[in-house]
Each structure stands twice: as structure tokens, then as C-alpha cells.
């Protein structure tokens, strides 16, 4: 039973740790399906985390914090669009610039506004998203096997966790069952054909980037208002880049993206669980190696286990309308 409880705890941590990866991965899915390579997912998550925690602290409302996180992330997404769509700039350079601006501005504004070394004040319980306890979760907690699964894995998460996993079928429906999704996929493959049909390539790509901003804003708010009780310097810790790796691993498909993010979340949860624990035949593994395990396995998976991943053909290429 102790082994079963340990497995439940690891799986519970897997769900919680995979949420920001999943939201960022779906955000990248929208932009890259529309032909915009967005390496700035990390930066948009970071500004969303700062805006969410700062607003929640000032206005004492988690929902105002979430709204501000989405608003600021969408603004940064539109900046990326202005540089790469309107002015046809290099999308990699634009994304890297957004990451640098986000890393510097969040620390500077945090210090100027709160004088806590770039951090925001610790959030009170009404300034964060608390856990939602499903009906009967406490009553069935003692039931073998099914009780812990229902009370720990299904119940007891914040609303943003359920939003993240519901976003997977919603994204699938948008991409493959709506006119907007069809046009977005077409503009990522052959923008000239879309333009010939009289549809604005720029406006489609801007709408895809707005979707990206919304999802990265929710991901940032989750980091600062659910996982942590406030904003701290560089709290995204490379999650935007891991989300990009998961997107490639998933071959730009939403359901595959969910499983890829769950895999990376599981590796992260396992590395936390095994820190300081002696392993058979190996002994005690250095903490630094366990912390690096998710990143090492990310490289290994991308290098040899996904086969040939073919991105959208127009990805990363500015569209120039023929005259």
C-alpha cells in the first residue's frame, strides 16, 4: 500500500507540474500551425506570472490577477506579431528579444513597485486559486485504490488545472472542426493559396497569436498563483523551451501534446521524488543530476525517439504578398 500511495503522489505531482507545460505547448501549437515560430513562449509566461501575482496582490483578487496575466501576455504576443508579421522580421530574433525583455522588466518592475528584490508580496489565500474538492472526495478517501484516485488525482486541483486539460479537446475541435482552424492550418502550410482565396494572412496569424497570448497568460498565472504564492525571479525556469520540445515531440497535434507534457511532468515529478533517495546498484545520486534529469531526457527523446517531425511548411518564413 505504501508503494501505491507513492505512485499516487508521483502522479498527482505529474498533473500539477505538467499544467504550465501543457498550456504553453498548446499556445505554441496555435502560433506554429499558423506559420509563426514562437520561441518567446518563455517570456510571455514570465510576464504573465508577474502581472498575475502583482495584480492579485494589489487588487486582492485572483481573477483580476488572471485577467491581467492574460492581457499582458496577449500584448507581448501582439508585439511579436508586429515585428514578425507586419514588419516581416526574423521570428527567432523577435522571440529571443521578448524573452530578454521579460526577464529584465519583471525584476526591474518588481523591485520598483514592491522593494523585495524583484519578487512580489506573498499572496493570501483569497488572492490565489485554491483547490476544488469534488463531491464525495473526503468520503471515499479511505476506499482502497479508487478512493485515492478520485480524491487525489481527480479532485483537489485548482480551476486552472481543469482549464488546461479541457483546452486539449477544445484545441482539437478548433483546429480540425472549425473554419478558423482550417484556415489557420492552411496559412501555416501555404499562405499564398489562402491569400488568393481573399483571406487576410496577417489577420489570421494575429488571431493565432492572440490565442497564444491567452494560453501563456494562463500558464504564467498558474505558476505564480497556484504553484507558488507569488512571483520570484525567472520562475518559469525554462518551461517555455521544454514546451517547445514537447510540441515537436507531439508533432504539432494537441492530444499528442498532452501526453508529451504529461511525460515531461512525470520526469520532473520523479526527479523531485528521487532526490536524496538511494537507488539500487547506484546508491545516492547527486541532487544536481536529478534536477537535470528532465532536461537530459528531453534531449534524448528529441534526438532519437520521435522519428521525423515535419513542421508546418510556412513556419518561420515571413509572408510577402506577390504583386
Short mmCIF file of C-alpha atoms in Angstrom, two decimals:
data_model
loop_
_atom_site.label_atom_id
_atom_site.label_comp_id
_atom_site.label_asym_id
_atom_site.label_seq_id
_atom_site.Cartn_x
_atom_site.Cartn_y
_atom_site.Cartn_z
CA UNK A 1 0.00 0.00 0.00
CA UNK A 2 2.93 2.32 0.65
CA UNK A 3 4.07 1.75 -2.94
CA UNK A 4 0.58 2.55 -4.22
CA UNK A 5 0.45 5.77 -2.19
CA UNK A 6 3.87 6.75 -3.52
CA UNK A 7 2.68 6.17 -7.09
CA UNK A 8 -0.44 8.28 -6.44
CA UNK A 9 1.72 11.09 -5.05
CA UNK A 10 4.03 11.00 -8.08
CA UNK A 11 1.08 11.01 -10.47
CA UNK A 12 -0.53 13.89 -8.57
CA UNK A 13 2.71 15.85 -8.85
CA UNK A 14 2.86 14.90 -12.54
CA UNK A 15 -0.51 16.52 -13.19
CA UNK A 16 0.40 19.69 -11.31
CA UNK A 17 3.81 20.05 -12.93
CA UNK A 18 2.56 19.33 -16.45
CA UNK A 19 -0.10 22.10 -16.44
CA UNK A 20 2.17 25.06 -17.35
CA UNK A 21 3.93 22.90 -19.94
CA UNK A 22 0.61 21.86 -21.46
CA UNK A 23 -0.75 25.41 -21.66
CA UNK A 24 2.48 26.71 -23.19
CA UNK A 25 2.63 23.78 -25.60
CA UNK A 26 -0.92 24.43 -26.82
CA UNK A 27 -0.04 28.12 -27.11
CA UNK A 28 2.89 27.24 -29.35
CA UNK A 29 0.62 24.91 -31.32
CA UNK A 30 -1.66 27.80 -32.32
CA UNK A 31 1.18 30.06 -33.44
CA UNK A 32 3.21 27.43 -35.26
CA UNK A 33 0.18 25.96 -37.01
CA UNK A 34 -0.35 29.48 -38.37
CA UNK A 35 3.26 29.69 -39.58
CA UNK A 36 4.72 31.80 -36.73
CA UNK A 37 7.59 30.21 -34.87
CA UNK A 38 7.37 31.47 -31.29
CA UNK A 39 10.43 30.94 -29.16
CA UNK A 40 9.10 33.70 -26.90
CA UNK A 41 6.72 31.37 -25.00
CA UNK A 42 9.09 31.57 -22.05
CA UNK A 43 8.97 35.35 -21.93
CA UNK A 44 5.20 35.55 -22.25
CA UNK A 45 4.76 33.03 -19.44
CA UNK A 46 7.13 35.08 -17.28
CA UNK A 47 5.35 38.41 -17.81
CA UNK A 48 2.02 36.65 -17.26
CA UNK A 49 3.27 35.24 -13.96
CA UNK A 50 4.48 38.67 -12.82
CA UNK A 51 1.36 40.53 -13.96
CA UNK A 52 -0.91 37.95 -12.33
CA UNK A 53 0.85 37.94 -8.96
CA UNK A 54 1.31 41.73 -8.89
CA UNK A 55 -2.32 42.44 -9.79
CA UNK A 56 -3.66 39.83 -7.37
CA UNK A 57 -1.55 41.35 -4.59
CA UNK A 58 -2.68 44.92 -5.33
CA UNK A 59 -6.38 44.26 -6.03
CA UNK A 60 -6.74 41.25 -3.68
CA UNK A 61 -8.47 39.18 -6.34
CA UNK A 62 -7.24 36.05 -8.06
CA UNK A 63 -9.50 36.62 -11.06
CA UNK A 64 -8.24 40.17 -11.61
CA UNK A 65 -4.73 38.72 -11.47
CA UNK A 66 -5.65 36.10 -14.08
CA UNK A 67 -7.19 38.75 -16.32
CA UNK A 68 -4.10 40.97 -16.11
CA UNK A 69 -1.83 37.98 -16.78
CA UNK A 70 -3.76 37.20 -19.96
CA UNK A 71 -3.86 40.87 -21.01
CA UNK A 72 -0.11 41.42 -20.65
CA UNK A 73 0.75 38.11 -22.35
CA UNK A 74 -1.52 38.96 -25.27
CA UNK A 75 0.18 42.37 -25.52
CA UNK A 76 3.60 40.69 -25.77
CA UNK A 77 2.21 38.24 -28.34
CA UNK A 78 0.98 41.18 -30.43
CA UNK A 79 4.42 42.79 -30.17
CA UNK A 80 5.87 39.58 -31.58
CA UNK A 81 3.26 39.72 -34.33
CA UNK A 82 4.01 43.37 -35.09
CA UNK A 83 7.69 42.54 -35.53
CA UNK A 84 7.33 39.26 -37.44
CA UNK A 85 4.05 39.69 -39.36
CA UNK A 86 3.64 43.40 -40.04
CA UNK A 87 7.35 44.16 -40.47
CA UNK A 88 8.33 40.64 -41.60
CA UNK A 89 11.19 40.49 -39.12
CA UNK A 90 13.11 37.40 -38.10
CA UNK A 91 10.81 35.39 -35.84
CA UNK A 92 13.64 33.82 -33.84
CA UNK A 93 15.21 37.20 -33.08
CA UNK A 94 11.84 38.65 -32.10
CA UNK A 95 11.12 35.76 -29.75
CA UNK A 96 14.54 35.93 -28.11
CA UNK A 97 14.12 39.70 -27.65
CA UNK A 98 10.78 39.11 -25.90
CA UNK A 99 12.44 36.64 -23.55
CA UNK A 100 15.19 39.13 -22.66
CA UNK A 101 12.71 41.98 -22.17
CA UNK A 102 10.51 39.81 -19.96
CA UNK A 103 13.41 38.61 -17.82
CA UNK A 104 14.69 42.14 -17.22
CA UNK A 105 11.44 44.06 -16.92
CA UNK A 106 9.83 41.72 -14.38
CA UNK A 107 12.78 42.07 -12.00
CA UNK A 108 13.04 45.84 -12.50
CA UNK A 109 9.32 46.49 -12.03
CA UNK A 110 9.10 44.09 -9.11
CA UNK A 111 11.88 45.92 -7.31
CA UNK A 112 10.46 49.36 -8.16
CA UNK A 113 6.93 48.52 -7.03
CA UNK A 114 7.43 46.17 -4.08
CA UNK A 115 11.10 46.59 -2.97
CA UNK A 116 11.52 42.86 -2.37
CA UNK A 117 14.40 42.07 -4.69
CA UNK A 118 12.20 41.62 -7.78
CA UNK A 119 9.63 39.46 -6.01
CA UNK A 120 6.01 40.24 -5.34
CA UNK A 121 4.49 40.02 -1.85
CA UNK A 122 3.30 36.60 -0.73
CA UNK A 123 -0.28 36.07 -1.86
CA UNK A 124 -3.05 35.44 0.65
CA UNK A 125 -5.48 32.57 0.19
CA UNK A 126 -8.14 34.77 -1.46
CA UNK A 127 -5.52 36.10 -3.88
CA UNK A 128 -4.72 32.63 -5.21
CA UNK A 129 -6.67 29.85 -6.90
CA UNK A 130 -7.47 27.25 -4.29
CA UNK A 131 -8.16 23.56 -4.70
CA UNK A 132 -11.63 22.42 -5.80
CA UNK A 133 -12.87 19.46 -3.75
CA UNK A 134 -15.27 17.33 -5.76
CA UNK A 135 -18.43 15.90 -4.14
CA UNK A 136 -17.73 12.83 -2.06
CA UNK A 137 -13.94 13.14 -2.27
CA UNK A 138 -13.45 13.11 1.51
CA UNK A 139 -15.97 10.32 1.98
CA UNK A 140 -14.27 7.88 -0.41
CA UNK A 141 -10.70 8.77 0.55
CA UNK A 142 -10.36 5.60 2.61
CA UNK A 143 -11.68 3.28 -0.11
CA UNK A 144 -8.83 1.11 -1.47
CA UNK A 145 -7.44 2.08 -4.89
CA UNK A 146 -10.47 4.01 -6.20
CA UNK A 147 -10.59 6.35 -3.19
CA UNK A 148 -7.08 7.82 -3.60
CA UNK A 149 -7.52 8.02 -7.39
CA UNK A 150 -10.71 10.06 -7.06
CA UNK A 151 -9.72 12.19 -4.07
CA UNK A 152 -6.09 12.84 -5.07
CA UNK A 153 -5.81 12.59 -8.85
CA UNK A 154 -9.25 13.81 -9.98
CA UNK A 155 -10.31 16.04 -7.11
CA UNK A 156 -8.25 18.61 -5.23
CA UNK A 157 -6.86 20.70 -8.11
CA UNK A 158 -7.36 24.36 -8.90
CA UNK A 159 -9.67 25.54 -11.64
CA UNK A 160 -6.69 26.29 -13.91
CA UNK A 161 -5.70 22.61 -13.92
CA UNK A 162 -9.10 21.62 -15.29
CA UNK A 163 -8.98 24.52 -17.76
CA UNK A 164 -5.62 23.27 -19.06
CA UNK A 165 -6.83 19.72 -19.72
CA UNK A 166 -10.16 20.87 -21.15
CA UNK A 167 -8.18 23.08 -23.53
CA UNK A 168 -6.87 19.93 -25.25
CA UNK A 169 -10.18 18.71 -26.76
CA UNK A 170 -11.20 22.33 -27.34
CA UNK A 171 -7.99 22.97 -29.32
CA UNK A 172 -8.54 19.76 -31.31
CA UNK A 173 -12.07 20.91 -32.12
CA UNK A 174 -10.89 24.40 -33.13
CA UNK A 175 -8.11 23.06 -35.35
CA UNK A 176 -9.98 20.28 -37.12
CA UNK A 177 -13.69 21.13 -36.90
CA UNK A 178 -13.96 24.91 -37.38
CA UNK A 179 -13.48 27.25 -40.30
CA UNK A 180 -10.94 29.26 -38.32
CA UNK A 181 -8.89 26.12 -37.64
CA UNK A 182 -8.96 25.06 -41.28
CA UNK A 183 -7.80 28.47 -42.43
CA UNK A 184 -5.15 28.64 -39.72
CA UNK A 185 -3.68 25.29 -40.76
CA UNK A 186 -3.82 26.36 -44.38
CA UNK A 187 -1.98 29.61 -43.69
CA UNK A 188 0.74 27.60 -41.94
CA UNK A 189 1.18 25.37 -44.97
CA UNK A 190 0.51 27.60 -47.96
CA UNK A 191 -0.22 31.26 -47.17
CA UNK A 192 -0.22 32.21 -50.86
CA UNK A 193 -3.21 29.94 -51.51
CA UNK A 194 -5.06 31.47 -48.54
CA UNK A 195 -4.29 34.95 -49.82
CA UNK A 196 -5.51 34.00 -53.29
CA UNK A 197 -8.84 32.98 -51.74
CA UNK A 198 -9.24 36.53 -50.47
CA UNK A 199 -8.48 35.77 -46.81
CA UNK A 200 -6.10 38.01 -44.88
CA UNK A 201 -2.98 36.05 -43.95
CA UNK A 202 -1.86 38.71 -41.46
CA UNK A 203 -5.19 38.81 -39.63
CA UNK A 204 -5.30 35.01 -39.32
CA UNK A 205 -1.81 34.94 -37.89
CA UNK A 206 -2.59 37.76 -35.47
CA UNK A 207 -5.62 35.84 -34.22
CA UNK A 208 -3.46 32.76 -33.71
CA UNK A 209 -1.00 34.85 -31.69
CA UNK A 210 -3.84 36.19 -29.56
CA UNK A 211 -4.74 32.58 -28.71
CA UNK A 212 -1.07 32.04 -27.88
CA UNK A 213 -1.09 35.04 -25.56
CA UNK A 214 -4.22 33.87 -23.75
CA UNK A 215 -2.80 30.42 -23.05
CA UNK A 216 0.66 31.63 -21.99
CA UNK A 217 -1.04 34.16 -19.70
CA UNK A 218 -2.99 31.37 -18.00
CA UNK A 219 0.23 29.33 -17.74
CA UNK A 220 2.05 32.23 -16.10
CA UNK A 221 -0.83 32.86 -13.71
CA UNK A 222 -0.76 29.18 -12.75
CA UNK A 223 2.92 29.39 -11.86
CA UNK A 224 2.62 32.43 -9.62
CA UNK A 225 -0.91 32.00 -8.25
CA UNK A 226 -1.24 28.22 -7.87
CA UNK A 227 2.15 26.53 -7.73
CA UNK A 228 3.76 29.41 -5.84
CA UNK A 229 2.35 32.06 -3.57
CA UNK A 230 3.79 34.94 -5.59
CA UNK A 231 6.29 35.84 -8.27
CA UNK A 232 10.02 35.15 -7.98
CA UNK A 233 12.84 35.87 -10.40
CA UNK A 234 12.94 33.63 -13.50
CA UNK A 235 10.29 31.33 -12.07
CA UNK A 236 9.48 29.81 -15.47
CA UNK A 237 12.89 28.06 -15.32
CA UNK A 238 12.96 27.05 -18.98
CA UNK A 239 9.42 25.66 -19.11
CA UNK A 240 8.72 27.58 -22.32
CA UNK A 241 11.61 25.84 -24.04
CA UNK A 242 10.53 22.43 -22.72
CA UNK A 243 7.03 23.17 -24.06
CA UNK A 244 8.54 23.80 -27.49
CA UNK A 245 10.37 20.48 -27.24
CA UNK A 246 7.11 18.78 -26.24
CA UNK A 247 5.39 20.40 -29.23
CA UNK A 248 7.98 18.94 -31.61
CA UNK A 249 7.79 15.60 -29.78
CA UNK A 250 3.99 15.68 -30.27
CA UNK A 251 4.37 16.56 -33.98
CA UNK A 252 2.08 19.59 -33.62
CA UNK A 253 -1.00 17.60 -32.56
CA UNK A 254 -3.00 18.63 -29.45
CA UNK A 255 -3.72 15.19 -27.96
CA UNK A 256 -0.13 14.09 -28.51
CA UNK A 257 0.96 17.36 -26.90
CA UNK A 258 -0.97 16.49 -23.75
CA UNK A 259 0.75 13.11 -23.43
CA UNK A 260 4.15 14.64 -24.19
CA UNK A 261 3.67 17.24 -21.45
CA UNK A 262 2.48 14.57 -19.02
CA UNK A 263 5.65 12.63 -19.82
CA UNK A 264 7.87 15.64 -19.12
CA UNK A 265 5.84 16.40 -15.98
CA UNK A 266 6.31 12.80 -14.84
CA UNK A 267 10.07 13.05 -15.35
CA UNK A 268 10.11 16.26 -13.32
CA UNK A 269 7.99 14.73 -10.55
CA UNK A 270 10.17 11.62 -10.49
CA UNK A 271 13.35 13.68 -10.24
CA UNK A 272 11.88 15.56 -7.24
CA UNK A 273 10.74 12.33 -5.61
CA UNK A 274 14.12 10.61 -6.01
CA UNK A 275 16.27 13.47 -4.75
CA UNK A 276 18.37 12.17 -1.88
CA UNK A 277 16.95 8.64 -2.23
CA UNK A 278 19.50 5.80 -2.65
CA UNK A 279 18.87 3.82 -5.83
CA UNK A 280 19.55 0.07 -6.19
CA UNK A 281 23.05 -0.72 -7.53
CA UNK A 282 23.77 3.00 -7.85
CA UNK A 283 23.42 4.46 -4.39
CA UNK A 284 22.69 8.06 -3.62
CA UNK A 285 22.54 10.19 -6.78
CA UNK A 286 23.66 13.84 -6.58
CA UNK A 287 20.77 16.28 -6.31
CA UNK A 288 22.07 18.29 -9.27
CA UNK A 289 21.88 15.25 -11.54
CA UNK A 290 18.29 14.53 -10.51
CA UNK A 291 17.34 18.17 -11.15
CA UNK A 292 18.90 17.96 -14.62
CA UNK A 293 17.16 14.64 -15.41
CA UNK A 294 14.09 16.15 -17.18
CA UNK A 295 16.30 18.29 -19.43
CA UNK A 296 18.66 15.42 -20.24
CA UNK A 297 15.80 13.11 -21.13
CA UNK A 298 14.22 15.89 -23.22
CA UNK A 299 17.34 15.97 -25.39
CA UNK A 300 17.46 12.16 -25.60
CA UNK A 301 13.80 11.87 -26.60
CA UNK A 302 14.07 14.57 -29.25
CA UNK A 303 17.31 13.14 -30.60
CA UNK A 304 16.30 9.56 -31.10
CA UNK A 305 12.74 8.57 -30.31
CA UNK A 306 10.30 10.76 -32.22
CA UNK A 307 11.22 9.91 -35.78
CA UNK A 308 10.93 12.60 -38.43
CA UNK A 309 8.93 15.59 -37.21
CA UNK A 310 7.78 17.76 -40.10
CA UNK A 311 6.73 21.27 -39.05
CA UNK A 312 4.22 23.42 -40.97
CA UNK A 313 5.87 24.29 -44.29
CA UNK A 314 5.45 28.05 -43.94
CA UNK A 315 6.66 28.11 -40.34
CA UNK A 316 9.22 30.79 -39.60
CA UNK A 317 9.00 32.33 -43.07
CA UNK A 318 7.54 35.86 -43.36
CA UNK A 319 4.83 36.03 -45.99
CA UNK A 320 5.40 38.55 -48.78
CA UNK A 321 2.34 39.14 -50.92
CA UNK A 322 3.01 38.83 -54.61
CA UNK A 323 2.06 41.87 -56.69
#
